[in-house]
């Protein structure tokens, strides 16, 4: 007995042709890859820079010191 495939062969061939002929970087070829490879790291870097800037401001002005 043969097992049925998860995806029909025509759909698989269509996806293979798409991914083989797209002229972008490999990690940006999928639908949501721009979100996971670009947007999330940029958001993390931006929040880190904001928190570092806030800490430098607080230290230079003596705000939030323990008694």
mmCIF file of N, CA and C in Angstrom, residues 27-55:
data_model
loop_
_atom_site.group_PDB
_atom_site.id
_atom_site.type_symbol
_atom_site.label_atom_id
_atom_site.label_comp_id
_atom_site.label_asym_id
_atom_site.label_seq_id
_atom_site.Cartn_x
_atom_site.Cartn_y
_atom_site.Cartn_z
ATOM 1 N N UNK A 27 17.040 33.556 2.961
ATOM 2 C CA UNK A 27 16.269 33.705 4.198
ATOM 3 C C UNK A 27 15.109 34.688 4.054
ATOM 4 N N UNK A 28 14.908 35.284 2.888
ATOM 5 C CA UNK A 28 13.797 36.202 2.672
ATOM 6 C C UNK A 28 12.824 35.711 1.607
ATOM 7 N N UNK A 29 12.828 34.429 1.290
ATOM 8 C CA UNK A 29 12.004 33.938 0.188
ATOM 9 C C UNK A 29 10.568 33.635 0.583
ATOM 10 N N UNK A 30 10.302 33.296 1.820
ATOM 11 C CA UNK A 30 8.950 32.919 2.222
ATOM 12 C C UNK A 30 8.048 34.119 2.441
ATOM 13 N N UNK A 31 6.782 33.829 2.762
ATOM 14 C CA UNK A 31 5.797 34.894 2.929
ATOM 15 C C UNK A 31 6.071 35.738 4.161
ATOM 16 N N UNK A 32 6.355 35.109 5.290
ATOM 17 C CA UNK A 32 6.500 35.829 6.547
ATOM 18 C C UNK A 32 7.959 35.942 6.975
ATOM 19 N N UNK A 33 8.887 35.675 6.066
ATOM 20 C CA UNK A 33 10.300 35.697 6.428
ATOM 21 C C UNK A 33 10.807 37.110 6.689
ATOM 22 N N UNK A 34 10.189 38.108 6.075
ATOM 23 C CA UNK A 34 10.620 39.491 6.335
ATOM 24 C C UNK A 34 10.290 39.896 7.762
ATOM 25 N N UNK A 35 9.215 39.363 8.296
ATOM 26 C CA UNK A 35 8.839 39.685 9.673
ATOM 27 C C UNK A 35 9.837 39.073 10.640
ATOM 28 N N UNK A 36 10.165 37.794 10.443
ATOM 29 C CA UNK A 36 11.027 37.125 11.402
ATOM 30 C C UNK A 36 12.496 37.459 11.206
ATOM 31 N N UNK A 37 12.914 37.821 10.006
ATOM 32 C CA UNK A 37 14.329 38.074 9.762
ATOM 33 C C UNK A 37 14.698 39.554 9.804
ATOM 34 N N UNK A 38 13.726 40.440 9.692
ATOM 35 C CA UNK A 38 14.039 41.864 9.633
ATOM 36 C C UNK A 38 13.326 42.640 10.738
ATOM 37 N N UNK A 39 12.015 42.523 10.824
ATOM 38 C CA UNK A 39 11.233 43.376 11.718
ATOM 39 C C UNK A 39 11.493 43.079 13.191
ATOM 40 N N UNK A 40 11.505 41.821 13.577
ATOM 41 C CA UNK A 40 11.704 41.470 14.988
ATOM 42 C C UNK A 40 13.099 41.870 15.465
ATOM 43 N N UNK A 41 14.188 41.555 14.733
ATOM 44 C CA UNK A 41 15.504 42.029 15.194
ATOM 45 C C UNK A 41 15.618 43.549 15.245
ATOM 46 N N UNK A 42 15.007 44.266 14.295
ATOM 47 C CA UNK A 42 15.039 45.727 14.350
ATOM 48 C C UNK A 42 14.279 46.261 15.557
ATOM 49 N N UNK A 43 13.166 45.641 15.903
ATOM 50 C CA UNK A 43 12.400 46.062 17.077
ATOM 51 C C UNK A 43 13.197 45.809 18.356
ATOM 52 N N UNK A 44 13.857 44.670 18.436
ATOM 53 C CA UNK A 44 14.679 44.379 19.613
ATOM 54 C C UNK A 44 15.842 45.359 19.730
ATOM 55 N N UNK A 45 16.504 45.645 18.624
ATOM 56 C CA UNK A 45 17.628 46.585 18.651
ATOM 57 C C UNK A 45 17.149 47.984 19.031
ATOM 58 N N UNK A 46 16.010 48.406 18.512
ATOM 59 C CA UNK A 46 15.477 49.726 18.848
ATOM 60 C C UNK A 46 15.123 49.849 20.316
ATOM 61 N N UNK A 47 14.480 48.812 20.871
ATOM 62 C CA UNK A 47 14.126 48.873 22.290
ATOM 63 C C UNK A 47 15.369 48.840 23.172
ATOM 64 N N UNK A 48 16.389 48.078 22.774
ATOM 65 C CA UNK A 48 17.640 48.050 23.539
ATOM 66 C C UNK A 48 18.312 49.421 23.532
ATOM 67 N N UNK A 49 18.359 50.069 22.377
ATOM 68 C CA UNK A 49 18.962 51.396 22.306
ATOM 69 C C UNK A 49 18.178 52.412 23.137
ATOM 70 N N UNK A 50 16.865 52.318 23.142
ATOM 71 C CA UNK A 50 16.055 53.236 23.945
ATOM 72 C C UNK A 50 16.322 53.028 25.431
ATOM 73 N N UNK A 51 16.407 51.779 25.870
ATOM 74 C CA UNK A 51 16.666 51.504 27.283
ATOM 75 C C UNK A 51 18.070 51.918 27.693
ATOM 76 N N UNK A 52 19.049 51.724 26.820
ATOM 77 C CA UNK A 52 20.418 52.160 27.117
ATOM 78 C C UNK A 52 20.469 53.688 27.209
ATOM 79 N N UNK A 53 19.799 54.375 26.281
ATOM 80 C CA UNK A 53 19.754 55.837 26.319
ATOM 81 C C UNK A 53 19.090 56.350 27.586
ATOM 82 N N UNK A 54 18.023 55.692 27.996
ATOM 83 C CA UNK A 54 17.339 56.089 29.234
ATOM 84 C C UNK A 54 18.245 55.889 30.435
ATOM 85 N N UNK A 55 18.983 54.785 30.470
ATOM 86 C CA UNK A 55 19.893 54.531 31.576
ATOM 87 C C UNK A 55 21.020 55.547 31.633
#
